[in-house]
Coordinates of C-alpha atoms in Angstrom, one line a residue:
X1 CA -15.8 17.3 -24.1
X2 CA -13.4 14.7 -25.9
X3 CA -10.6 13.3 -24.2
X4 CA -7.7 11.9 -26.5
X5 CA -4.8 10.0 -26.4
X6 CA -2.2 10.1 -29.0
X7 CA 0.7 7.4 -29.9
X8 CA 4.0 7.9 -27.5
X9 CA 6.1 9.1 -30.0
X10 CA 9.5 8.6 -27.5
X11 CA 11.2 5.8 -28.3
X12 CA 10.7 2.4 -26.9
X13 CA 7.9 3.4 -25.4
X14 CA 5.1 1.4 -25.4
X15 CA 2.5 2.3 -22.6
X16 CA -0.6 4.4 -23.3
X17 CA -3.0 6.5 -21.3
X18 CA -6.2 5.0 -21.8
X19 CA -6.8 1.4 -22.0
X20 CA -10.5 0.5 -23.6
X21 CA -11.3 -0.4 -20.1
X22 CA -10.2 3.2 -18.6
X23 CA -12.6 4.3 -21.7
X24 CA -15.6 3.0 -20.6
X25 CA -15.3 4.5 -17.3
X26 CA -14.3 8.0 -18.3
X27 CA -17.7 7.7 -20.5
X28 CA -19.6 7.1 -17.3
X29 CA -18.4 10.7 -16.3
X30 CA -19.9 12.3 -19.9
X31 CA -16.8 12.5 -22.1
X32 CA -16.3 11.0 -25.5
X33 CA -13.1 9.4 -26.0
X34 CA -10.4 9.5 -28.7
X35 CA -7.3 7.6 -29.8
X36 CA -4.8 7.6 -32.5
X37 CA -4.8 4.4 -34.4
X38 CA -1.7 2.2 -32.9
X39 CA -1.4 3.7 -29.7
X40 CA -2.2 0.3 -28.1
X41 CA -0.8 -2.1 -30.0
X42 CA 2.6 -1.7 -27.9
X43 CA 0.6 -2.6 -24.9
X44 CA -1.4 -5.2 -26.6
X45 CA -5.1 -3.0 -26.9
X46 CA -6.1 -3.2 -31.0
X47 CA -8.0 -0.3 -32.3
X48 CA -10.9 -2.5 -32.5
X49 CA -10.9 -3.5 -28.5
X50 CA -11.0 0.9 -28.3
X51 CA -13.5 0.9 -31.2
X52 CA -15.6 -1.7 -29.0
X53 CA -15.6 0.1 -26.0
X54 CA -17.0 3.0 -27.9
X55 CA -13.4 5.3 -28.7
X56 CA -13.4 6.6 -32.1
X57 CA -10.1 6.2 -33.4
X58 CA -8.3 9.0 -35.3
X59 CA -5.9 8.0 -38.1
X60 CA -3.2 11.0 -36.9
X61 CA -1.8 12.7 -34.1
X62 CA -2.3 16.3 -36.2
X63 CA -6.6 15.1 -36.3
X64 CA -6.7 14.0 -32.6
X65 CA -4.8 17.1 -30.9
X66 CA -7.3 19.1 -33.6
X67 CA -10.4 17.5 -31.9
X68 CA -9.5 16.6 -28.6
X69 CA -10.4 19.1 -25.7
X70 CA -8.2 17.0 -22.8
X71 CA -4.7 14.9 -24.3
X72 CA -3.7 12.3 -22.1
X73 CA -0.3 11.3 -22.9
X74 CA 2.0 8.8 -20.8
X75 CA 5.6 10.9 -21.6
X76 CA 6.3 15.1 -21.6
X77 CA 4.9 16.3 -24.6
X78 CA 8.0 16.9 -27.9
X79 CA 8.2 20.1 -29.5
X80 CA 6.6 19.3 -32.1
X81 CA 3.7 18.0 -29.8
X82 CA 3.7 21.5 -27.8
X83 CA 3.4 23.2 -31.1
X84 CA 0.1 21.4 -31.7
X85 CA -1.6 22.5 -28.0
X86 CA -3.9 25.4 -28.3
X87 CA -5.8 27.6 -26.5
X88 CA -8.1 26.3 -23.6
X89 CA -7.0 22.7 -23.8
X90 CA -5.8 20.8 -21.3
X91 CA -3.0 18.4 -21.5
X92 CA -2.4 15.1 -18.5
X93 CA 1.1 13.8 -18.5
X94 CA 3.9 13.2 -17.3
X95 CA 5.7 16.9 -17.1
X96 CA 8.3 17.2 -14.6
X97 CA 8.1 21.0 -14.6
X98 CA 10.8 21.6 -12.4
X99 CA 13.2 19.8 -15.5
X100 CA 11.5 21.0 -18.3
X101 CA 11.4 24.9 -18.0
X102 CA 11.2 25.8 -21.6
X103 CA 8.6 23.3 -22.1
X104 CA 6.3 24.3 -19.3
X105 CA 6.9 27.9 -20.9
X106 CA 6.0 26.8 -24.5
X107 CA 2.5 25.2 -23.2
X108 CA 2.0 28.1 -21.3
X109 CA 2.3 30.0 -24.9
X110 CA -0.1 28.2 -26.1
X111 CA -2.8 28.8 -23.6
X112 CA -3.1 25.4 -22.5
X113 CA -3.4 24.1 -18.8
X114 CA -1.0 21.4 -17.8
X115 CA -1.9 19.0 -15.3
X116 CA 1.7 16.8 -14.5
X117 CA 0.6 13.4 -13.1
X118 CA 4.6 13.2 -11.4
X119 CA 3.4 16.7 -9.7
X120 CA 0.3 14.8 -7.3
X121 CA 0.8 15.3 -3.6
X122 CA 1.3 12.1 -1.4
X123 CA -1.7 12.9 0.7
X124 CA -3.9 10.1 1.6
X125 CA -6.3 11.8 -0.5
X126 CA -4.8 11.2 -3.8
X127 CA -3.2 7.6 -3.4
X128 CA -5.2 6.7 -6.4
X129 CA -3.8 9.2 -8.5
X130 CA -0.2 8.8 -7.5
X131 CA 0.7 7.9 -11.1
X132 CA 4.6 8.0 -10.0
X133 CA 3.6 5.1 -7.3
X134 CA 2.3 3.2 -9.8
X135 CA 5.1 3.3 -12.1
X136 CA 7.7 2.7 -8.9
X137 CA 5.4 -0.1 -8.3
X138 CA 6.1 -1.9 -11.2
X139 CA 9.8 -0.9 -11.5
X140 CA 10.8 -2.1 -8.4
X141 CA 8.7 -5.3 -9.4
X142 CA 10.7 -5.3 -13.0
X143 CA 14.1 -4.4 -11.1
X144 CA 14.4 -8.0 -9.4
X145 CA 13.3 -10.2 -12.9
X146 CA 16.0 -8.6 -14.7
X147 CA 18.5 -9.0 -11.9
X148 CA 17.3 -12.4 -12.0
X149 CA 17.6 -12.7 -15.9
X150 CA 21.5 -11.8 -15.2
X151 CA 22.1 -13.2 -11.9
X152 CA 23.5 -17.0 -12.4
X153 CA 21.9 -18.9 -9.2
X154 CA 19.0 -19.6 -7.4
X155 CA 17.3 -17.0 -5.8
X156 CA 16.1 -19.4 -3.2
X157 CA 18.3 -21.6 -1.5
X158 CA 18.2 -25.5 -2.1
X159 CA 19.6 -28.6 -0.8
X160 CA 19.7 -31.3 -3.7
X161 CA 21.2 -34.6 -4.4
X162 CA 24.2 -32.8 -6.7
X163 CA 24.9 -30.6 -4.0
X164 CA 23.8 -27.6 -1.5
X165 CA 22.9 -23.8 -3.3
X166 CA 23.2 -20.7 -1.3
X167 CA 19.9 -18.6 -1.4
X168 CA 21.3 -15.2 -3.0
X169 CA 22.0 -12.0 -0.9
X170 CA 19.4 -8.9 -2.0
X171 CA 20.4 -5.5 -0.5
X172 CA 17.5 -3.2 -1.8
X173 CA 18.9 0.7 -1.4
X174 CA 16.3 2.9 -0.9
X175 CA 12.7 1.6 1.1
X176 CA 10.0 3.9 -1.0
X177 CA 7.7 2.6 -3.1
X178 CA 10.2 1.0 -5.2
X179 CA 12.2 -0.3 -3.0
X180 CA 9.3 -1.9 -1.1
X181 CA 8.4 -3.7 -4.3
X182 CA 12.2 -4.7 -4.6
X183 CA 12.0 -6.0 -1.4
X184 CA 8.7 -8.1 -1.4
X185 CA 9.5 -9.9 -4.6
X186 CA 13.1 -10.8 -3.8
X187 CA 11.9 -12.0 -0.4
X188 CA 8.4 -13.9 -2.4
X189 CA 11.9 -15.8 -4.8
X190 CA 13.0 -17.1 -1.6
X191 CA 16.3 -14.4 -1.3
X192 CA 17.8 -13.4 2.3
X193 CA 17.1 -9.5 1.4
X194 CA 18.3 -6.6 3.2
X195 CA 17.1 -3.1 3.1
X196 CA 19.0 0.2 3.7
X197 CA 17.0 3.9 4.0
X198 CA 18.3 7.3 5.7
X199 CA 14.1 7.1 6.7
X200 CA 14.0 5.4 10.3
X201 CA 10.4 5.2 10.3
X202 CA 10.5 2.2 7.0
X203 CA 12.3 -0.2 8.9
X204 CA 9.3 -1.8 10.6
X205 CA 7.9 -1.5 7.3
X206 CA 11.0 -3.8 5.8
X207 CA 11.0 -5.7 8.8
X208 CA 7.3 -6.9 8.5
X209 CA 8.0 -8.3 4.4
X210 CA 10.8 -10.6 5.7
X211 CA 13.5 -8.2 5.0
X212 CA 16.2 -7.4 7.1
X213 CA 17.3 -3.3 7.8
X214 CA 20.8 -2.4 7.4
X215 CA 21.2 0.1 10.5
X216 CA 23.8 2.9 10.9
X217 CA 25.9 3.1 14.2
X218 CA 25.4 6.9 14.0
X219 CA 23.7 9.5 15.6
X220 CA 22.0 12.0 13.9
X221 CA 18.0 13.2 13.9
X222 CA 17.0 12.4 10.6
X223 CA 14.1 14.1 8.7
X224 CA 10.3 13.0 9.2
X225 CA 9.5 11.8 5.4
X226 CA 6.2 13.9 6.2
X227 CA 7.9 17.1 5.8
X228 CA 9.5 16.5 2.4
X229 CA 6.3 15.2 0.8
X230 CA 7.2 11.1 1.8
X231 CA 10.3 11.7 0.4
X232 CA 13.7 10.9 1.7
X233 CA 15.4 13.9 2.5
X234 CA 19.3 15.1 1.7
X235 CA 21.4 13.4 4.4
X236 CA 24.1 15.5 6.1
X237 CA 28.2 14.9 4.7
X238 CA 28.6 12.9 8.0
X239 CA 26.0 10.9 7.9
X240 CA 26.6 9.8 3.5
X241 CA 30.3 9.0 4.7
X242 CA 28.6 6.7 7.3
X243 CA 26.6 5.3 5.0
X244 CA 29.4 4.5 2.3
X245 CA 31.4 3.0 4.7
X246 CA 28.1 0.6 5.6
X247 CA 28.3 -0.5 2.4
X248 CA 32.2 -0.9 1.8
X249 CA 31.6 -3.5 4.9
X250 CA 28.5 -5.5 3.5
X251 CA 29.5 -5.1 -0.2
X252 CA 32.0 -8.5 -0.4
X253 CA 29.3 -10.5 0.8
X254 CA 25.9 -9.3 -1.6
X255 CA 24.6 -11.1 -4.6
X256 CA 22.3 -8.3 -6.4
X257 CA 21.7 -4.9 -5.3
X258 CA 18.9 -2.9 -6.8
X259 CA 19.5 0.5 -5.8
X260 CA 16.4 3.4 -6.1
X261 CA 17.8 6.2 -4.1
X262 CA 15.9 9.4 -6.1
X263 CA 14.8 12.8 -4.6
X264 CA 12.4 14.6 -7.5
X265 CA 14.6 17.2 -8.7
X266 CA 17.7 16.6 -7.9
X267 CA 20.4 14.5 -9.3
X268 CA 21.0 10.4 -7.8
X269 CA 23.0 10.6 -5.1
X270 CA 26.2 8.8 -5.6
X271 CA 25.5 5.5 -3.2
X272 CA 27.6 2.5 -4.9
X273 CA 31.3 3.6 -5.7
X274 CA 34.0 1.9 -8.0
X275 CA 35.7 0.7 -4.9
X276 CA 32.7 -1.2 -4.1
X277 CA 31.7 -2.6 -7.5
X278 CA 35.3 -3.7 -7.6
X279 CA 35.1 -5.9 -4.3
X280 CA 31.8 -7.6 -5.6
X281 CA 32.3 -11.1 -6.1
X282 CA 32.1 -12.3 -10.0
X283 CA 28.5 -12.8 -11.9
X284 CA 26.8 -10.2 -9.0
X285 CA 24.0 -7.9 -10.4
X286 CA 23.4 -4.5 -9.6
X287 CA 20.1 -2.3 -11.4
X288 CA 20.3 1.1 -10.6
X289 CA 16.4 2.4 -10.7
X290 CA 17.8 6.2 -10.4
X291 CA 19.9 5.6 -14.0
X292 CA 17.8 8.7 -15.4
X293 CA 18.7 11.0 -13.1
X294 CA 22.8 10.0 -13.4
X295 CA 22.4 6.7 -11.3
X296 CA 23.2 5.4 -7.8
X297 CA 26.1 3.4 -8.7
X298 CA 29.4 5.0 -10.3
X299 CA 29.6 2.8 -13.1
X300 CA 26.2 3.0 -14.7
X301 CA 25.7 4.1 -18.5
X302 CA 21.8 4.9 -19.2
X303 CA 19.9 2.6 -21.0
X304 CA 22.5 0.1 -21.3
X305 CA 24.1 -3.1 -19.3
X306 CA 27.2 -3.1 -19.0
X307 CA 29.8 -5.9 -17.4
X308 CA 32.6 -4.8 -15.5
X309 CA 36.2 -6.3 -15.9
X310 CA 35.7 -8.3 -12.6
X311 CA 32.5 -9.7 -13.7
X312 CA 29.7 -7.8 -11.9
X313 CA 26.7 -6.7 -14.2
X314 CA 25.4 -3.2 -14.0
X315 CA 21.9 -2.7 -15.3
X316 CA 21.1 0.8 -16.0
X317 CA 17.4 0.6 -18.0
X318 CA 15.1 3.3 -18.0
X319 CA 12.3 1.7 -19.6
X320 CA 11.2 -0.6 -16.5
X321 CA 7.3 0.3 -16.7
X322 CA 7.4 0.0 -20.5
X323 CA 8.6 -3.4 -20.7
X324 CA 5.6 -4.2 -18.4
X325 CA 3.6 -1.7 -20.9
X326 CA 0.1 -3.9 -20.5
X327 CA 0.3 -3.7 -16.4
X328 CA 2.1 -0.1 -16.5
X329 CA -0.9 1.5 -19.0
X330 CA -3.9 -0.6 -16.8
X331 CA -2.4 1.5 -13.4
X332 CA -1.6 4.3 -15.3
X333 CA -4.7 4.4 -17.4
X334 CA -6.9 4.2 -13.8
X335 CA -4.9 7.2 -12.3
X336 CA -5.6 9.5 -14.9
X337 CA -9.5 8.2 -14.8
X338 CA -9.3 9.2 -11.0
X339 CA -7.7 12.5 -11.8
X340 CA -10.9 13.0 -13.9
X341 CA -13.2 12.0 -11.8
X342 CA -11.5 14.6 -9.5
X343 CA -12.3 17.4 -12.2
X344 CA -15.7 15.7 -13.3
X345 CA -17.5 16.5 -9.7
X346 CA -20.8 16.5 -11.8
X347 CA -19.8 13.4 -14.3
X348 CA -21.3 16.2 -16.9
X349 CA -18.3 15.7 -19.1
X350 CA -17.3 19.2 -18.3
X351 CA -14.0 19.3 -16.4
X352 CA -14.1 21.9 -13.1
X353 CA -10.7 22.9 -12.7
X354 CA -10.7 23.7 -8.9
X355 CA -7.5 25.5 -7.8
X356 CA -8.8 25.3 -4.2
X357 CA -8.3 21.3 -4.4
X358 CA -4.8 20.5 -2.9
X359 CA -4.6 17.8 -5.2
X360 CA -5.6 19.7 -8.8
X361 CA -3.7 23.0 -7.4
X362 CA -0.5 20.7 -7.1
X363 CA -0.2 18.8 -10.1
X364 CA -1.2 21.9 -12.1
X365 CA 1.7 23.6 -13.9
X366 CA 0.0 26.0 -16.2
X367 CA -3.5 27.5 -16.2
X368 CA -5.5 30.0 -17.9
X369 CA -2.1 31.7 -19.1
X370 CA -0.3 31.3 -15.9
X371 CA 2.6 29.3 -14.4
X372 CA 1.5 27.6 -11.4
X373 CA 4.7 26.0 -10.6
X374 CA 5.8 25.8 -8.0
X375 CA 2.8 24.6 -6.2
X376 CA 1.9 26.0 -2.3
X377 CA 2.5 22.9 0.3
X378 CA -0.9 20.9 0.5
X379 CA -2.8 22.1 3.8
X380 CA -3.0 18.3 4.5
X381 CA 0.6 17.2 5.1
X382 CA 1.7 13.5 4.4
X383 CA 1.4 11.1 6.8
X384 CA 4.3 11.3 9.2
X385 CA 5.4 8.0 11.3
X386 CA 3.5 8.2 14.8
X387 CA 6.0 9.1 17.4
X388 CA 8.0 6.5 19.4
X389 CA 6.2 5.9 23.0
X390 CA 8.4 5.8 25.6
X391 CA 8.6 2.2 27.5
X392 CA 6.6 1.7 29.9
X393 CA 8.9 2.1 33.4
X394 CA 9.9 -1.4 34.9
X395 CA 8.5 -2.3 38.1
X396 CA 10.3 -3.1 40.7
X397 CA 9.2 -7.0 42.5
X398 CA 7.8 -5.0 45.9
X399 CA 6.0 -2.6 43.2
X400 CA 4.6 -5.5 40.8
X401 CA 3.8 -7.7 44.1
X402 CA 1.7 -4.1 45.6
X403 CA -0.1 -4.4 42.0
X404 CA -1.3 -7.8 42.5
X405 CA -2.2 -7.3 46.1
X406 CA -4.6 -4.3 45.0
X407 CA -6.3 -6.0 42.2
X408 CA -6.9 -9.0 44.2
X409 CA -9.0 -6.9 47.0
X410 CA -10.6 -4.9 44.3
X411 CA -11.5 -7.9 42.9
X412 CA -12.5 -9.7 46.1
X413 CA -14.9 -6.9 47.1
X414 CA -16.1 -6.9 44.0
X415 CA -17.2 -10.8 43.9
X416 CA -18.3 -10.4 47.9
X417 CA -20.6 -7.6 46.9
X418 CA -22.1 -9.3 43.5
X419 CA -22.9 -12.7 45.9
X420 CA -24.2 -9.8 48.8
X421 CA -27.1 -9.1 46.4
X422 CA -27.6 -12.0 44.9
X423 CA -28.2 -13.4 48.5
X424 CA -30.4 -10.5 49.5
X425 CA -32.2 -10.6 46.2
X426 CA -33.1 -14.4 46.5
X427 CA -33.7 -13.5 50.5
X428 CA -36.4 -11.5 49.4
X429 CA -38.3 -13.2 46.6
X430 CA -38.2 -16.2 49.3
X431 CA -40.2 -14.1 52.0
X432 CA -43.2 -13.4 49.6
X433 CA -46.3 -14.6 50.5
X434 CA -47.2 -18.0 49.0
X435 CA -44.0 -18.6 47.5
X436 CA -43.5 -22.4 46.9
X437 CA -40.7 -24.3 48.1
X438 CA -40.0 -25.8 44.5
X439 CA -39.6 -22.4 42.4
X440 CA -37.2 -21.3 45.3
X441 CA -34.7 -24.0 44.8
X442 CA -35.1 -24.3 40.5
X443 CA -34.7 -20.4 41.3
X444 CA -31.6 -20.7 43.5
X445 CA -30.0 -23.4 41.0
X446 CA -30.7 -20.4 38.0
X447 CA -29.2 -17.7 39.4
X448 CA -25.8 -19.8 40.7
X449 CA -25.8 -20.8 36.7
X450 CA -26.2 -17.7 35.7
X451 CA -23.5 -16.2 38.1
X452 CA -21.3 -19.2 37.7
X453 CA -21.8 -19.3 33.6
X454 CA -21.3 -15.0 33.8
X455 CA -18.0 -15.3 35.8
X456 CA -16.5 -18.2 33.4
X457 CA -17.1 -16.3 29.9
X458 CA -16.2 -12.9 31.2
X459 CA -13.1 -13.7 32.3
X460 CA -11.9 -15.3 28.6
X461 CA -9.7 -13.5 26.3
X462 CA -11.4 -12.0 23.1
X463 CA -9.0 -14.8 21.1
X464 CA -10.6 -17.4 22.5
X465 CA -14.6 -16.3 22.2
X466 CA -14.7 -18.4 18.6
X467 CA -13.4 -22.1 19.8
X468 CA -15.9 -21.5 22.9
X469 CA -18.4 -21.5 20.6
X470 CA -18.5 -25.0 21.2
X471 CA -19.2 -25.2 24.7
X472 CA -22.1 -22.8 24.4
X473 CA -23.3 -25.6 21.7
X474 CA -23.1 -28.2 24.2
X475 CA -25.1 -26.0 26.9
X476 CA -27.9 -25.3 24.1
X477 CA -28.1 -28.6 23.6
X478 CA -28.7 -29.0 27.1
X479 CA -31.8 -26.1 26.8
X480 CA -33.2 -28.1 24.2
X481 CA -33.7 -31.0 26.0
X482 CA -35.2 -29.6 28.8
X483 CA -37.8 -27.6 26.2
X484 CA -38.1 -30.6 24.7
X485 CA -39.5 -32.6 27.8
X486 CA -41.7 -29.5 28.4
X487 CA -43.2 -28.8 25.0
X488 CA -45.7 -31.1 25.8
X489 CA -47.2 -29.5 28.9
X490 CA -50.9 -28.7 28.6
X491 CA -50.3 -25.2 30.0
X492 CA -50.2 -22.8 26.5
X493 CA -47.9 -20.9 27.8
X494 CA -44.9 -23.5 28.6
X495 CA -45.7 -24.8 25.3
X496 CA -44.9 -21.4 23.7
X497 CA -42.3 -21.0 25.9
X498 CA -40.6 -24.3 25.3
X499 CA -40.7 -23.7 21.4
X500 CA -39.0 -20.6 21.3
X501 CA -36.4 -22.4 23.1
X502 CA -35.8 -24.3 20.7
X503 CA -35.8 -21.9 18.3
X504 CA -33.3 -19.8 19.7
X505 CA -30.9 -22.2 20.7
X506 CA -31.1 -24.0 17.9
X507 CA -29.8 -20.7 16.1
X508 CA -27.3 -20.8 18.8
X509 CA -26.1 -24.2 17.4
X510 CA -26.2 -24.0 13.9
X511 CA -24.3 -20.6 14.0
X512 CA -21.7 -21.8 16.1
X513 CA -20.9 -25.0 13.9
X514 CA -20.9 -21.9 11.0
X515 CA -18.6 -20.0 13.0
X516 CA -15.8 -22.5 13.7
X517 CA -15.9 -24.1 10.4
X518 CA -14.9 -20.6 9.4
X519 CA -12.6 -19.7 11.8
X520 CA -10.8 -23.7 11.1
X521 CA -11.2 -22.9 7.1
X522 CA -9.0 -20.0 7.7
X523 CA -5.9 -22.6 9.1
X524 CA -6.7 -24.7 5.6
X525 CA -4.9 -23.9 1.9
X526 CA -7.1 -26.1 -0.1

């Protein structure tokens, strides 16, 4: 079958859904691929890079949708678009279903099967197919340049000869995928960045990218992201009023704020008031990611940046991936090749549309003349935060002084009864017949060696088993001597005996200067 992309006809858009490397791959699974001629150029593919990764290019949109058997498009289809699906193809896209009604039944018309890329679970399963992670990815990314295009200062703070420069002030609302983004990159520009989500279980996850979380003196249970999919989910009247008040406080003091607070399907919560914007000092930045859906913030106009009359700007862009359309079509571009290679079990270029697959069954919104939408729940729910453990009860000083007590005799008895038969062992080798005095003490010396050397490593923490790789050195080099001065002997047998000791601890050596030049290489930047 052919799989085809046509050019975005939205405007300003200027990502694609297969790049010529995406091509090649799709091949590999038995499809032929088509393109309409200019659909890269936005993203910076020619038709020739597509013609010389083997995609015929077709000179319209009316020729391609004619030939093709699967479109791939980046935005939901047009009317005019729709009007050109027929029977039995398949169209990969963007879709939001639940938004576009009338759309989803004018494809449905047709005959076509819709897969919506925005529709994939957040399973672990389809990670690489989470076409909406990908595009929060680089949003969130995007969100922090432009704030830093409009934002006056440093990000980072300096100390300088003309004077001292306060690092900026980041507060990132909203800790998903976005926000994460937000948060690494502000922290990456050297910002002191603060995070706020209604999600407990993300602060370790701010936390451990050098942000700090903005935590509520409130009481409520929130919802496990797990049960809405690993999105947040609506927060009670009490708990929002909590909230606003949170940010009345910290507002004064914040540079930029980059707001992403979005639940598919719903409207933006209203998160930044006038009040606030209005107690901002002059030249602050806020970019509301959630601008489509009506915006986080009060003030924000879609599409546009706007400068209030105290000075703050208010960034409300849409277009984030598609002013990064080269790295947005690459990620893009790769989840819609994993989505194939879902339906391509047999890489026979004939798609296997199987609505037993969690993953196929939810991002399919039409099929064989059918609405699918809504999809059932996936049988494999998201990954929910593991559960708090409850510290471990402090021990009183009689109780921790009892502890010690007992692991000392266990210990004791344990040592007493290892040296017991030892003794007895070495007792009764010595009370063979004919046993020479001189074996019986090199015998004696080995076994306190080996007891002595078995006591010493045992007893070292796993951390430290690399740096005493060079006291082992030192002790093979020991061996080697001694097989040295015995390689020589006129019995065959020492001789053989003596040269595989020097073989083997010579591997000893060599492997453990390898080892710690490693393990210091990883402490170097050059």
């Amino acid at each position: 079958m052919k799989i085809g992309t046509p050019k975005e006809i939205f405007e300003g858009e200027d990502r694609v859904a297969m790049t010529p490397a995406s091509a090649k791959d799709l091949q590999k699974l038995g499809y032929e691929c088509m393109i309409e001629t200019g659909a890269g150029a936005g993203a910076g593919f020619s038709d020739q890079a597509y013609k010389d990764a083997g995609v015929e290019v077709a000179k319209t949109a009316t020729a391609l949708y004619k030939a093709a058997d699967i479109v791939a498009k980046v935005r939901p289809p047009s009317d005019a678009e729709t009007k050109k699906l027929r029977e039995g193809q398949t169209l990969i896209s963007f879709f939001y279903p639940a938004q576009n009604e009338k759309l989803m039944e004018a494809a449905n018309k047709k005959g076509a099967t819709v897969i919506a890329m925005d529709m994939v679970p957040r399973i672990s399963r389809a990670q690489k197919m989470d076409a909406l992670s990908s595009m929060a990815n680089i949003a969130g990314y995007r969100a922090v340049i432009e704030a830093g295009n409009n934002f006056g200062r440093f990000f980072t703070g300096q100390v300088t000869a003309a004077g001292k420069v306060p690092p900026a002030k980041v507060l990132v609302v909203g800790a998903g995928v976005a926000g994460l983004a937000a948060i690494g990159t502000a922290t990456s520009l050297g910002a002191i960045t603060y995070a706020f989500d209604v999600r407990p279980e993300v602060a370790e996850q701010v936390e451990s990218m050098g942000a700090e979380f903005v935590f509520l003196d409130f009481e409520e249970e929130q919802q496990d992201g797990s049960a809405t999919g690993g999105y947040a989910a609506v927060s009670s009247p009490e708990f929002a009023a909590a909230q606003l008040a949170k940010f009345r406080e910290i507002a004064p003091d914040i540079d930029i704020v980059i707001t992403t607070a979005l639940i598919p399907g719903r409207d933006a919560p209203e998160l930044w008031t006038k009040d606030m914007v209005d107690s901002m000092k002059p030249g602050s930045v806020i970019v509301d990611l959630a601008a489509e859906r009506g915006g986080n913030c009060k003030l924000t106009v879609m599409d546009e940046k706007i400068v209030t009359d105290n000075g703050v700007t208010i960034i409300g862009y849409t277009d984030f991936p598609s002013r990064m359309a080269a790295q947005s079509s690459t990620l893009y571009a790769t989840n819609i090749r994993h989505m194939m290679t879902d339906l391509t079990p047999e890489k026979d270029g004939m798609p296997n549309h199987n609505m037993e697959d969690d993953v196929i069954r939810g991002a399919t919104a039409t099929h064989k003349g059918e609405i699918t939408f809504p999809p059932p729940p996936p049988k494999v729910a998201a990954i929910a935060a593991a559960p708090k453990k409850e510290a471990p009860k402090e021990l009183t000083a009689e109780e921790k002084r009892a502890a010690e007590v007992a692991a000392f005799q266990k210990e004791t008895k344990t040592q007493v009864g290892l040296l017991a038969a030892g003794a007895a062992l070495i007792l009764g080798i010595g009370l063979i017949p004919g046993m020479p005095a001189s074996f019986m003490q090199h015998f004696i010396v080995f076994v306190l060696s080996v007891f002595i050397g078995f006591q010493v490593i045992w007893n070292v923490a796993h951390s430290l088993h690399t740096p005493l790789m060079a006291v082992t050195n030192a002790i093979s080099s020991i061996i080697i001597l001694g097989a040295l001065i015995q390689i020589g002997s006129s019995s065959a047998l020492i001789t053989l005996l003596a040269a595989l000791g020097i073989f083997m601890a010579a591997i000893n050596i060599f492997g453990g200067f390898l080892v710690t030049r490693r393990m210091l290489a990883m402490f170097q930047k050059s």
